[in-house]
Coordinates of C-alpha atoms and ligand atoms in Angstrom, one line a residue:
X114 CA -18.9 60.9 14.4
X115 CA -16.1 62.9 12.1
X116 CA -16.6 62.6 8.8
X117 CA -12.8 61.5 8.6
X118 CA -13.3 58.7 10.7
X119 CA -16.1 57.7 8.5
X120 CA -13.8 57.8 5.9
X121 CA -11.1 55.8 7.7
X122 CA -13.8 53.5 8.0
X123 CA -14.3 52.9 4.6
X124 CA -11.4 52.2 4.1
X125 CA -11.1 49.3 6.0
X126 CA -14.4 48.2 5.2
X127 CA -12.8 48.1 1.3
X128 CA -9.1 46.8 2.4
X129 CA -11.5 44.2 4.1
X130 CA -13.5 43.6 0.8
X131 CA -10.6 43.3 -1.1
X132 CA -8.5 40.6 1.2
X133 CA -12.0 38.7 1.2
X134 CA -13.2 38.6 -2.5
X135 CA -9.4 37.9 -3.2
X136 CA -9.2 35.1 -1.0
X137 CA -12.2 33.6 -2.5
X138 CA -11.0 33.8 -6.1
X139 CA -7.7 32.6 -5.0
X140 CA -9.5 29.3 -3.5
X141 CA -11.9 29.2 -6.3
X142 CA -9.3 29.2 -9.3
X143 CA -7.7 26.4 -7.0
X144 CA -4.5 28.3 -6.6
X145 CA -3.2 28.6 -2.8
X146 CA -1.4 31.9 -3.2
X147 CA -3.2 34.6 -2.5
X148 CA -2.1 38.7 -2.7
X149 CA -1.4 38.3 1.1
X150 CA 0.3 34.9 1.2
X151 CA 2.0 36.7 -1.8
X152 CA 3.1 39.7 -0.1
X153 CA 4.0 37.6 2.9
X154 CA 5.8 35.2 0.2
X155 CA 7.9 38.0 -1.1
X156 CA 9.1 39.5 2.7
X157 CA 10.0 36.1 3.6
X158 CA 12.1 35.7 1.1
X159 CA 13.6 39.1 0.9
X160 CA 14.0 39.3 4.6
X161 CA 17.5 39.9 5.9
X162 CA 18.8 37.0 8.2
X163 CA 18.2 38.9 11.2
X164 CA 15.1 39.4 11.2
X165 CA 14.6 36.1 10.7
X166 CA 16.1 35.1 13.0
X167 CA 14.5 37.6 15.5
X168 CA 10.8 36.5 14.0
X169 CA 11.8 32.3 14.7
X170 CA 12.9 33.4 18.4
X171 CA 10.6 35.9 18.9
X172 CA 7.3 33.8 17.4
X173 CA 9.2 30.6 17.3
X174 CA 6.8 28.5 15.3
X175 CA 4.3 30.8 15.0
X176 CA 6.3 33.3 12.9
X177 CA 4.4 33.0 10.4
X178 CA 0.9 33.9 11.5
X179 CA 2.8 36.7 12.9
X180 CA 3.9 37.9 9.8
X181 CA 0.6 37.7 8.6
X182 CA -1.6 39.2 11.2
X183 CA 1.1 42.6 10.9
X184 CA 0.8 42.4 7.1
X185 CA -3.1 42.9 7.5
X186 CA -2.3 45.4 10.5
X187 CA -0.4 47.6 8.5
X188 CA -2.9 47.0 5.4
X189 CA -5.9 48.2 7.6
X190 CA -3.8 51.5 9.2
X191 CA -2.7 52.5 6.0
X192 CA -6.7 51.1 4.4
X193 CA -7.8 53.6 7.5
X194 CA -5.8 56.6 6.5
X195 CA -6.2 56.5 2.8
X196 CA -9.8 56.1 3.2
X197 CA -9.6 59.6 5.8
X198 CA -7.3 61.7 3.3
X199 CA -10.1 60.6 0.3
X200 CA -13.1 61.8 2.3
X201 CA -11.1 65.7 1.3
X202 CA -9.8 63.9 -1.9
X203 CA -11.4 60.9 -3.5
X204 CA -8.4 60.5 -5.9
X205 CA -5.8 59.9 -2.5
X206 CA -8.1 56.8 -1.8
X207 CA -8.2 55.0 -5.3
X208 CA -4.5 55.6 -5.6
X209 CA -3.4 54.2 -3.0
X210 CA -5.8 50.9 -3.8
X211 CA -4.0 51.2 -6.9
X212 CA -0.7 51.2 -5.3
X213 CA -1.8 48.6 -3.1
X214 CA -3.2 46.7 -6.1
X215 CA 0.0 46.9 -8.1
X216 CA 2.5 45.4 -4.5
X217 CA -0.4 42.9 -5.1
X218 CA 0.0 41.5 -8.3
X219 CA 3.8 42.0 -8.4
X220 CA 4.0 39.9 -5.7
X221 CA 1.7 37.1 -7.1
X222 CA 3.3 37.7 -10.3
X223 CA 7.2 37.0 -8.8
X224 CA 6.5 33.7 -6.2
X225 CA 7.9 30.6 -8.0
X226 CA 5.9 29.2 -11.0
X227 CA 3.5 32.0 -11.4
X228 CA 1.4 32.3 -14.3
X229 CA -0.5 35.4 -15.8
X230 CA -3.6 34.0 -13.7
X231 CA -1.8 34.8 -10.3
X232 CA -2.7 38.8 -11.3
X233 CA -6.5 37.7 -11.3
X234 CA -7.4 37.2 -7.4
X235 CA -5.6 40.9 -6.4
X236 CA -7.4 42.7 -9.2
X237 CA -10.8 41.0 -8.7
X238 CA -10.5 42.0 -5.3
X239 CA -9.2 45.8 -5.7
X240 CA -12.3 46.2 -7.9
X241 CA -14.3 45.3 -5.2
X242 CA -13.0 47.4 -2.7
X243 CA -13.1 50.2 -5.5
X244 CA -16.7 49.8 -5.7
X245 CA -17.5 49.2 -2.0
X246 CA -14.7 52.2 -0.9
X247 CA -17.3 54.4 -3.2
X248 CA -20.6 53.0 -2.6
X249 CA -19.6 53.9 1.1
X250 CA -17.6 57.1 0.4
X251 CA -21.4 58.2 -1.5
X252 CA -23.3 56.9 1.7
X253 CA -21.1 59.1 3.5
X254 CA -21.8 62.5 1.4
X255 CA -25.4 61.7 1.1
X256 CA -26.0 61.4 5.1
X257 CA -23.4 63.8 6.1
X258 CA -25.7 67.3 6.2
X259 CA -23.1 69.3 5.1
X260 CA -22.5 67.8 2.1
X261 CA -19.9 66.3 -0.4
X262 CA -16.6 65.8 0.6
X263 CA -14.3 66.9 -1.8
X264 CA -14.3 71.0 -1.6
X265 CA -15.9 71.8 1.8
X266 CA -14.0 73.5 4.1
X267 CA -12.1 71.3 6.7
X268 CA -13.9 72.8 9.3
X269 CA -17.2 71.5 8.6
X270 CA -16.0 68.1 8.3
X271 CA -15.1 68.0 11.7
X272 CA -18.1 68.8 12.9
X273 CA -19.8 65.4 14.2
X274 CA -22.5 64.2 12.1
X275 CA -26.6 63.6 13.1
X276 CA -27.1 60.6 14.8
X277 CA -29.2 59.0 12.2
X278 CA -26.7 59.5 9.4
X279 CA -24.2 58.1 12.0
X280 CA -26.2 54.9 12.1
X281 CA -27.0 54.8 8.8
X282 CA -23.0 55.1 7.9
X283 CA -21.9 52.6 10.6
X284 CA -24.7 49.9 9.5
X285 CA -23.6 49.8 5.7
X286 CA -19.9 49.6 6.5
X287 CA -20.5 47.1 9.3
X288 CA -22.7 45.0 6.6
X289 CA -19.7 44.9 4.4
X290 CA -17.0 44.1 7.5
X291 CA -19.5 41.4 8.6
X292 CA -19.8 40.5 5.0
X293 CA -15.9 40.2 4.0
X294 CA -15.6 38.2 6.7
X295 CA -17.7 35.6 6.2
X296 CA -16.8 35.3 2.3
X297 CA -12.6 35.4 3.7
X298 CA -13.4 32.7 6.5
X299 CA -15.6 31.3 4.0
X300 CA -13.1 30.5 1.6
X301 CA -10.6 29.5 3.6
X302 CA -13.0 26.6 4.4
X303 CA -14.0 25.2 1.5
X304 CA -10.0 25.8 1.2
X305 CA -9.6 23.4 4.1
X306 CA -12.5 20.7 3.0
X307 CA -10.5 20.5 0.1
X308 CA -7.5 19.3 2.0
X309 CA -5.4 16.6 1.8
X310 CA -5.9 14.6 5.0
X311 CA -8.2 12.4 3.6
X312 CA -5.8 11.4 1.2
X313 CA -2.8 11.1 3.8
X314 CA -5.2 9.0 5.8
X315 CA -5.8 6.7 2.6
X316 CA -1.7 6.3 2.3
X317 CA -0.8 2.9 3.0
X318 CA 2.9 3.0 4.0
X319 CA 4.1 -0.3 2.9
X320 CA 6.4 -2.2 5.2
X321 CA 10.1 -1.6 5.5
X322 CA 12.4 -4.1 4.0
X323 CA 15.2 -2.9 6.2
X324 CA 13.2 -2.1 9.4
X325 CA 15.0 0.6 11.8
X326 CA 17.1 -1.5 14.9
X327 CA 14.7 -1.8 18.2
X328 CA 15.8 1.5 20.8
X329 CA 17.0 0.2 23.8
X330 CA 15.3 0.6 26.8
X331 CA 17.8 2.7 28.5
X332 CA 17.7 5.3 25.8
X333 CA 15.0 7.0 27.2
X334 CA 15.8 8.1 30.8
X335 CA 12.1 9.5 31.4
X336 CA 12.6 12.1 33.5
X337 CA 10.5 15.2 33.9
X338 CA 11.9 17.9 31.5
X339 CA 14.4 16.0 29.4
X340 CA 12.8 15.8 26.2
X341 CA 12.2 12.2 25.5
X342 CA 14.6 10.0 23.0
X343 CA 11.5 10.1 20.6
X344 CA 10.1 13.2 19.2
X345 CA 6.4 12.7 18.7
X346 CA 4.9 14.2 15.3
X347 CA 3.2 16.5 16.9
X348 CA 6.0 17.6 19.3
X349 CA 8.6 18.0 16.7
X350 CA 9.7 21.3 15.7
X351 CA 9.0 23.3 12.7
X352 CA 10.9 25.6 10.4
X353 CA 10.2 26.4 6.4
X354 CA 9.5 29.8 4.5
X355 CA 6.0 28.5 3.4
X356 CA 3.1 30.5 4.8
X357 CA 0.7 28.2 3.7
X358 CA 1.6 24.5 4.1
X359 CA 1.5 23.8 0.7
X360 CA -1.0 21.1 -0.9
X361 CA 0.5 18.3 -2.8
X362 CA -1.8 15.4 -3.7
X363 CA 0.1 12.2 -3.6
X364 CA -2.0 10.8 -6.3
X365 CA -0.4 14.0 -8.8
X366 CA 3.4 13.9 -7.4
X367 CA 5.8 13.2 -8.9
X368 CA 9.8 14.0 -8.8
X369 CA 11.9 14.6 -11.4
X370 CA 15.7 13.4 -11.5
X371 CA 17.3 16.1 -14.1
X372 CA 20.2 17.9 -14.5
X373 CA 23.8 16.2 -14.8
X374 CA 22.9 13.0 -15.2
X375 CA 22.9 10.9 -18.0
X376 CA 19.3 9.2 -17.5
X377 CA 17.1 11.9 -16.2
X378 CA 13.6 10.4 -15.3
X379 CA 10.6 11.0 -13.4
X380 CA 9.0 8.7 -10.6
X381 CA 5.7 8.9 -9.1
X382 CA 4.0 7.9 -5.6
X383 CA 2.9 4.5 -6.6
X384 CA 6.5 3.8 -8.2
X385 CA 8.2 5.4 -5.2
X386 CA 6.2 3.0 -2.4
X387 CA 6.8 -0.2 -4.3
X388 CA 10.4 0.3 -3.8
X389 CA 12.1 -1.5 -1.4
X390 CA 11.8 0.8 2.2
X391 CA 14.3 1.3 4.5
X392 CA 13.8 2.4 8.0
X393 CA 15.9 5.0 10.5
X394 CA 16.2 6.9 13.3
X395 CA 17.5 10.1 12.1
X396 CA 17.6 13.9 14.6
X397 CA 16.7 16.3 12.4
X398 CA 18.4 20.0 13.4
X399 CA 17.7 23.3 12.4
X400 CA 21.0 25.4 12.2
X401 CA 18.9 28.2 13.6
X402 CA 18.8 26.7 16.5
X403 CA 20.6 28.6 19.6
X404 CA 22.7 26.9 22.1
X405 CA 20.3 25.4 24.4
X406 CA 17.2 25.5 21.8
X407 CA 15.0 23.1 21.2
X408 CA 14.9 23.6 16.9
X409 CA 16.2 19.8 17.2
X410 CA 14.0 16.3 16.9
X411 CA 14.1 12.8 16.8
X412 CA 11.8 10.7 14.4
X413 CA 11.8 6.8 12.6
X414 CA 11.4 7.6 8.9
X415 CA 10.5 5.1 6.7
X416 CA 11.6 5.7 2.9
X417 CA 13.7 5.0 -0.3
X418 CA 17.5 5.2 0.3
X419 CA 18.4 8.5 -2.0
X420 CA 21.7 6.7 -3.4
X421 CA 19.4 4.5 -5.5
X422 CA 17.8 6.9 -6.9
X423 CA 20.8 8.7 -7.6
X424 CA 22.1 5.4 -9.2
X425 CA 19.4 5.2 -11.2
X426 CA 20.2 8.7 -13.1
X427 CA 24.1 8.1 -13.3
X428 CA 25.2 11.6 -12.5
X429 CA 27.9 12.8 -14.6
X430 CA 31.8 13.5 -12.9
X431 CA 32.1 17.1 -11.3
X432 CA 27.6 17.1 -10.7
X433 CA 29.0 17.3 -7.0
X434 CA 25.9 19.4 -6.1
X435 CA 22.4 17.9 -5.5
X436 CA 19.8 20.6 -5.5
X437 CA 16.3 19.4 -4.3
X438 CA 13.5 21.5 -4.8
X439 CA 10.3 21.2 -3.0
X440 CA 6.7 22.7 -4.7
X441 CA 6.7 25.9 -3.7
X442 CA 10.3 26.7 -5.0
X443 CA 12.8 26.6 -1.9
X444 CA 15.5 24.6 -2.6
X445 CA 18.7 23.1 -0.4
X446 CA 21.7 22.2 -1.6
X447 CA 23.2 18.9 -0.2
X448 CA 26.8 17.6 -1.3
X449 CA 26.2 14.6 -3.6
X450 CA 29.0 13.0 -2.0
X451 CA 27.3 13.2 1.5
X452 CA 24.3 11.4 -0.5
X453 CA 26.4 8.9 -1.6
X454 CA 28.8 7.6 1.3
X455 CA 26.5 5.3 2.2
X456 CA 24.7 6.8 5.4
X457 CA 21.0 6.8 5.7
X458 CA 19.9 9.6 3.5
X459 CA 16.2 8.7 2.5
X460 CA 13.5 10.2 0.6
X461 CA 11.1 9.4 3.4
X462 CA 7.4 9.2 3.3
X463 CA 6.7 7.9 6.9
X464 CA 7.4 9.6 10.4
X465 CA 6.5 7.8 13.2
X466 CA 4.9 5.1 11.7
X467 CA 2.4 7.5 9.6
X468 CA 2.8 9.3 6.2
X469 CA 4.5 12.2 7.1
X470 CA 2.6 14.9 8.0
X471 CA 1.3 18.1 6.0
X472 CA 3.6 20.8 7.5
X473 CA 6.2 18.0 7.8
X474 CA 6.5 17.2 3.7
X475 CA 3.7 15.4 2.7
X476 CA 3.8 13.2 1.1
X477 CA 7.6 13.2 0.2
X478 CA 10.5 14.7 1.8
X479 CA 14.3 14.1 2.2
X480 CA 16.2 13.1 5.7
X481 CA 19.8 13.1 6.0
X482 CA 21.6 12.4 9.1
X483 CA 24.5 14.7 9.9
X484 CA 23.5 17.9 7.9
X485 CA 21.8 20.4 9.0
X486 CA 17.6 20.7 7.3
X487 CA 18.6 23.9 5.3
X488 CA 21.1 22.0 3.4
X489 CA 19.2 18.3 3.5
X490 CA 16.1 18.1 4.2
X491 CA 14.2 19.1 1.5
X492 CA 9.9 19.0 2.7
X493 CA 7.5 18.8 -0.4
X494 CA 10.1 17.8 -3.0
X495 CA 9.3 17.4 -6.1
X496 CA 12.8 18.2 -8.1
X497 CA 15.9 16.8 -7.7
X498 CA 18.8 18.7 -9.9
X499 CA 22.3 17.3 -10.4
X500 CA 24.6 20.3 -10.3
X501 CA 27.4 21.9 -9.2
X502 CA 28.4 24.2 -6.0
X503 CA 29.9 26.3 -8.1
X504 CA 27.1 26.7 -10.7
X505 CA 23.7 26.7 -7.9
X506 CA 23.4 28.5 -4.7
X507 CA 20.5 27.3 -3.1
X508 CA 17.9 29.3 -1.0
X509 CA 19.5 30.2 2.1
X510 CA 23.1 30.6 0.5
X511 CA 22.8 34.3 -0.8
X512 CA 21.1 35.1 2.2
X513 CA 24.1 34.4 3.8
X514 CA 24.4 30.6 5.6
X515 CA 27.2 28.6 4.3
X516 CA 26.6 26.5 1.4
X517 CA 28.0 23.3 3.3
X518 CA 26.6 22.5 6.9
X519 CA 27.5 19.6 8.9
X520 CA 25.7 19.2 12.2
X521 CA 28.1 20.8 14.7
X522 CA 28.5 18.8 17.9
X523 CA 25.9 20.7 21.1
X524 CA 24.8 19.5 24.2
X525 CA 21.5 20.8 25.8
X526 CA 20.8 20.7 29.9
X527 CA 17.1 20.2 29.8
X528 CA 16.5 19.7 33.6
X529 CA 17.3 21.2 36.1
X530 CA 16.7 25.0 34.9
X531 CA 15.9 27.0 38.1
X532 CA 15.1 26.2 41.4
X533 CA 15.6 22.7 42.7
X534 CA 15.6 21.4 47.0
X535 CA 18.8 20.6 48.4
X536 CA 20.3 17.5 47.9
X537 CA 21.4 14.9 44.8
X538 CA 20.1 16.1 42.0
X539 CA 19.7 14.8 38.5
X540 CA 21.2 16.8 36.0
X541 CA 20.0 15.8 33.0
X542 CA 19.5 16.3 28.5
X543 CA 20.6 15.4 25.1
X544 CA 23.9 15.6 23.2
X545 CA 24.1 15.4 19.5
X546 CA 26.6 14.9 16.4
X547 CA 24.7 13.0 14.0
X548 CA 26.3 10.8 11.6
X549 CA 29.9 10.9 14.0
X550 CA 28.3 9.7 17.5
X551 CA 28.6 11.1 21.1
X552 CA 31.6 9.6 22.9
X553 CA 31.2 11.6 26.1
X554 CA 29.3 14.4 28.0
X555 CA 30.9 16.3 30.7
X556 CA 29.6 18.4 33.5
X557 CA 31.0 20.9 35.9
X558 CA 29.4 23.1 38.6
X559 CA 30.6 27.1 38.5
X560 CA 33.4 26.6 36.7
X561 CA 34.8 23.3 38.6
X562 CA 36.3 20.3 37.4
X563 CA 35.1 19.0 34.7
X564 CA 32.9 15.3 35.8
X565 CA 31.8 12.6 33.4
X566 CA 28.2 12.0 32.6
X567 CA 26.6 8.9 32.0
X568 CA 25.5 8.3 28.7
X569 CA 22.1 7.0 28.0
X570 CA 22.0 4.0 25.3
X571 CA 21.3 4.7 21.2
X572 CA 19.8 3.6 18.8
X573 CA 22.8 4.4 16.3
X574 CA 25.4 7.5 15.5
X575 CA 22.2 9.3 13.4
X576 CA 20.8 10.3 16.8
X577 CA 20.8 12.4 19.6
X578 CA 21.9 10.8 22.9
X579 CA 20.5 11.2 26.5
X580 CA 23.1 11.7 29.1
X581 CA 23.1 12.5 33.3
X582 CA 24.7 13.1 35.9
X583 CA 24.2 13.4 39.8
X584 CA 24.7 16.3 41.3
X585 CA 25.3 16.6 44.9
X586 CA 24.0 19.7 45.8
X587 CA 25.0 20.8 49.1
X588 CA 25.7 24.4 49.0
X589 CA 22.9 26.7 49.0
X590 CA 22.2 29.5 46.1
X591 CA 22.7 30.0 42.7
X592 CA 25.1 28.0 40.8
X593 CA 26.0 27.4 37.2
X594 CA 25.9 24.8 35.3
X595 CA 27.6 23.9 32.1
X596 CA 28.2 21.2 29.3
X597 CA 30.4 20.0 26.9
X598 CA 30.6 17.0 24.5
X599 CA 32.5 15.1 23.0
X600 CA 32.3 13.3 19.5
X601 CA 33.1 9.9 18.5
X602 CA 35.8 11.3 16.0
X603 CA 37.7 13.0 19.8
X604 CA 36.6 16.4 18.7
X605 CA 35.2 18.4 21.8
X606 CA 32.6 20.1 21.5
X607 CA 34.3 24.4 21.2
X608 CA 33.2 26.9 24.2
X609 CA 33.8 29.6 21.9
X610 CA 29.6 31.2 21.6
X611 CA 29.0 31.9 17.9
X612 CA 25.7 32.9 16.8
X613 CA 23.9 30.5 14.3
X614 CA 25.2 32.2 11.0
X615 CA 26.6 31.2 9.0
X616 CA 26.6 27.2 9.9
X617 CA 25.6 26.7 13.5
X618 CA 26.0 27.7 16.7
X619 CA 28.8 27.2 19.0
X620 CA 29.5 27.2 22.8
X621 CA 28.7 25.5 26.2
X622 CA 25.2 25.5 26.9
X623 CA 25.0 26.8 30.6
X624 CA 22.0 27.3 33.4
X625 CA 21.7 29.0 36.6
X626 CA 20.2 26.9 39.0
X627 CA 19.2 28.1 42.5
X628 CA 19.7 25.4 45.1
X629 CA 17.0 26.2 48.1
X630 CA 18.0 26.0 52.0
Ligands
LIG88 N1 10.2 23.0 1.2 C1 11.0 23.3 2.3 N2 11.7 22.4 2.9 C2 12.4 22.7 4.0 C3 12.5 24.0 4.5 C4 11.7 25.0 3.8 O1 11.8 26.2 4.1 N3 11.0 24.6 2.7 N4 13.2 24.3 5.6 C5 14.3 23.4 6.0 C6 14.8 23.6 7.3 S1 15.7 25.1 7.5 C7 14.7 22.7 8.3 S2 15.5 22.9 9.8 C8 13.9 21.5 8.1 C9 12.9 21.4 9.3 O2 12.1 20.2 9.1 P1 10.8 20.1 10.0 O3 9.9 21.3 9.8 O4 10.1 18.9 9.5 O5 11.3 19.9 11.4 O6 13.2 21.5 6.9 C10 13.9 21.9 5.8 N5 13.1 21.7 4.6
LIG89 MO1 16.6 25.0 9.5

């Protein structure tokens, strides 16, 4: 073994110490941000739209594991290099933990309501990879035969170690890998016995006063690939910036009504479930969402109509912007007129019939039908902040998305999508423009006539709307299909394909479809 390798070694073995004893301080001081989540915090939010963008379709919902796993990647190569260049210089190592150190705590130091304290977890933990980096760096000297590290010649370095010095080496840093490990994984699960579904088991949702309408049988067309009228919890899509689903006890919520108002006040969980609850079916959709993506889902919430609770404060004339603010800092900005016309907006604490769930907005978030969730539907509120449009841009607005977004009207094929037997076939999906209503979906066949398809029944204008059509498909060979809808106000849906930014995608969503002989 190279003594440089050894070295690289080491300096995973310390990068590893450090994410570990970290993590444990982080969970112990009962905080949830750690220097990774941190660091992951602060390229989230300082990541161009983009790459966003290219992260949700790349690793869809699991974007952010995947920003995490190549934050640690990059952490252990540059861990493994610093640790190579110190076994020559032991200064190039505990610079570079310093460096590392100092991304650390400037990150903890800038997420949202940080305190002094955030600092503690990165330098607890750079002290213990400073201290394991030399206990290992000295294990290394000592069992290397030629000696310290710092001022031999290159040459001998490369010149592969005894065995037993080998072993001796390897077992220490192995000990620590194996070690860090177990303390990381260790306290991410007293992390996750600490967790909240005990108390989102113990919510009892209390029944609505205004109970949703019944869905009509022939909403739901059931057939194989057309995503059914209801979204089950677990089925339905997620998008938010937090890397760790944040914590919020229901028992310590509580929101504050503020800004422009003339009563501001605060309520709490128990005040918020004795109101009277209303019930809806609202489709939530993610203005991310490509033409033909499935960043779209519908759900019965169950929660306090948000006009109310607007009422209650008496926003001032001109406050024509309410900013909601969830615990870990993001905020939306919805139009308080929107709020206030008398649709279904709730701050909902049941999906489904259940308290909502964690990575949904336990236990309180907003739903409003006909925006899109950047701009409405606030998950983990906690702050609601009477403003104006011109005096708050929320989170997404400087990162370019428009600071108004109505759901644009779309229509998804959902089956067929490639091969299907000669024949009649059922040419099938949803069609959405929430708060306005679908009027009508058309169909055509490589560029044909344009053919009505038969709507599905709905529960109400707030939701998405099944639709089909038969198809008789005679012809052999690949063929393309396309759809277009129309809304209940007579606008049809534009063919024009524009990306997402800056307020939803546009166009006719189209599939090739090969008819077999
Ligand atoms: N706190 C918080 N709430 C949030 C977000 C977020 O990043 N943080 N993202 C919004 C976006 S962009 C969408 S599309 C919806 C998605 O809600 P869902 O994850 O329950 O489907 O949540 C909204 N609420
Ligand atoms: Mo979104």
């Amino acid at each position: 073994m190279r003594v440089r390798a050894a070295g690289g070694v080491a300096g995973v073995a310390a990068a590893a110490v450090a994410l570990a004893v970290a993590e444990l301080v982080t969970v112990a001081t009962g905080s949830e941000t750690g220097p990774l989540v941190a660091v992951g915090g602060v390229v989230v939010d300082n990541s161009p739209e983009p790459a966003t963008e290219f992260a949700i379709s790349t690793f869809g919902v699991h974007d952010k594991t995947a920003l995490l796993v190549g934050i640690v990647v990059v952490l252990a190569g540059a861990a493994a290099l610093l640790g190579a260049a110190a076994t020559r210089r032991l200064w190039i190592g505990l610079a570079g933990l310093g460096g590392f150190a100092a991304v650390g705590v400037v990150s903890a130091l800038t997420r949202h309501d940080a305190t002094a304290a955030a600092v503690v977890p990165t330098l607890v933990g750079a002290a213990a990879a400073g201290g394991t980096f030399v206990v290992l760096q000295r294990r290394l000297i000592m069992e290397t035969p030629e000696g310290h590290a710092d001022d031999t010649p290159t040459e001998v370095h490369d010149q592969p170690s005894s065995g037993s010095s080998r072993r001796g080496f390897l077992g220490t840093a192995a000990g620590v890998l194996g070690g860090a490990a177990v303390v990381g994984f260790g306290g991410r699960w007293v992390a996750t016995q600490r967790d909240l579904s005990a108390a989102r088991a113990a919510v009892a949702l209390p029944g609505p006063v205004d109970p949703a309408p019944a869905v009509p049988v022939g909403a739901d067309l059931r057939l194989p690939d057309l995503d059914s009228y209801l979204t089950g919890n677990d089925d339905f899509y997620r998008i938010d910036t937090a890397l760790v689903v944040p914590r919020v006890r229901p028992d310590t919520w509580e929101l504050r009504i503020h800004g422009r108002v003339r009563h501001p006040y605060t309520i709490d969980f128990a005040d918020l479930l004795s109101r009277p609850m209303v019930e809806r079916y609202v489709t939530l959709a993610c203005v991310s969402n490509q033409v033909g993506g499935g960043l779209i889902g519908n759900a019965r919430w169950l929660g306090v109509p948000v006009a109310e609770l607007l009422a209650a404060a008496e926003p001032e004339p001109g406050a024509d912007q309410v900013v909601s603010r969830a615990v870990d800092g993001w905020t939306c900005g919805t139009p308080t007129a929107v709020l206030t016309d008398g649709r279904d907006a709730l701050l909902a604490v049941g999906m489904n019939g259940q308290p909502l769930p964690l990575e949904h907005g336990f236990p309180v978030r907003m739903v409003v039908p006909g925006l899109y969730g950047y701009v409405s539907a606030c998950k983990w509120i906690t702050e609601i902040e009477l403003t104006s449009f011109d005096d708050y841009d929320a989170y997404w607005v400087p990162r370019g998305w428009a600071q108004q977004a109505p759901i644009k009207t779309q229509s998804r094929i959902d089956t067929p999508r490639r091969r299907v037997p000669a024949g009649p076939v059922m040419v099938a999906g949803v069609a959405w423009a929430q708060h306005r209503g679908i009027d009508r979906v058309e169909v055509r066949v490589d560029g044909g006539p344009w053919q009505e398809a038969e709507l599905a029944e709905t529960v109400s204008a707030d939701t998405w709307r099944q639709w089909s059509w038969r198809w008789e498909a005679t012809q052999p060979g690949e063929h393309e299909l396309a759809v277009r809808a129309t809304d209940a106000t007579g606008q049809v849906q534009p063919s024009e394909p524009r990306p997402p930014a800056p307020d939803g995608a546009t166009g006719w969503h189209t599939v090739r479809v090969v008819v077999e002989d």
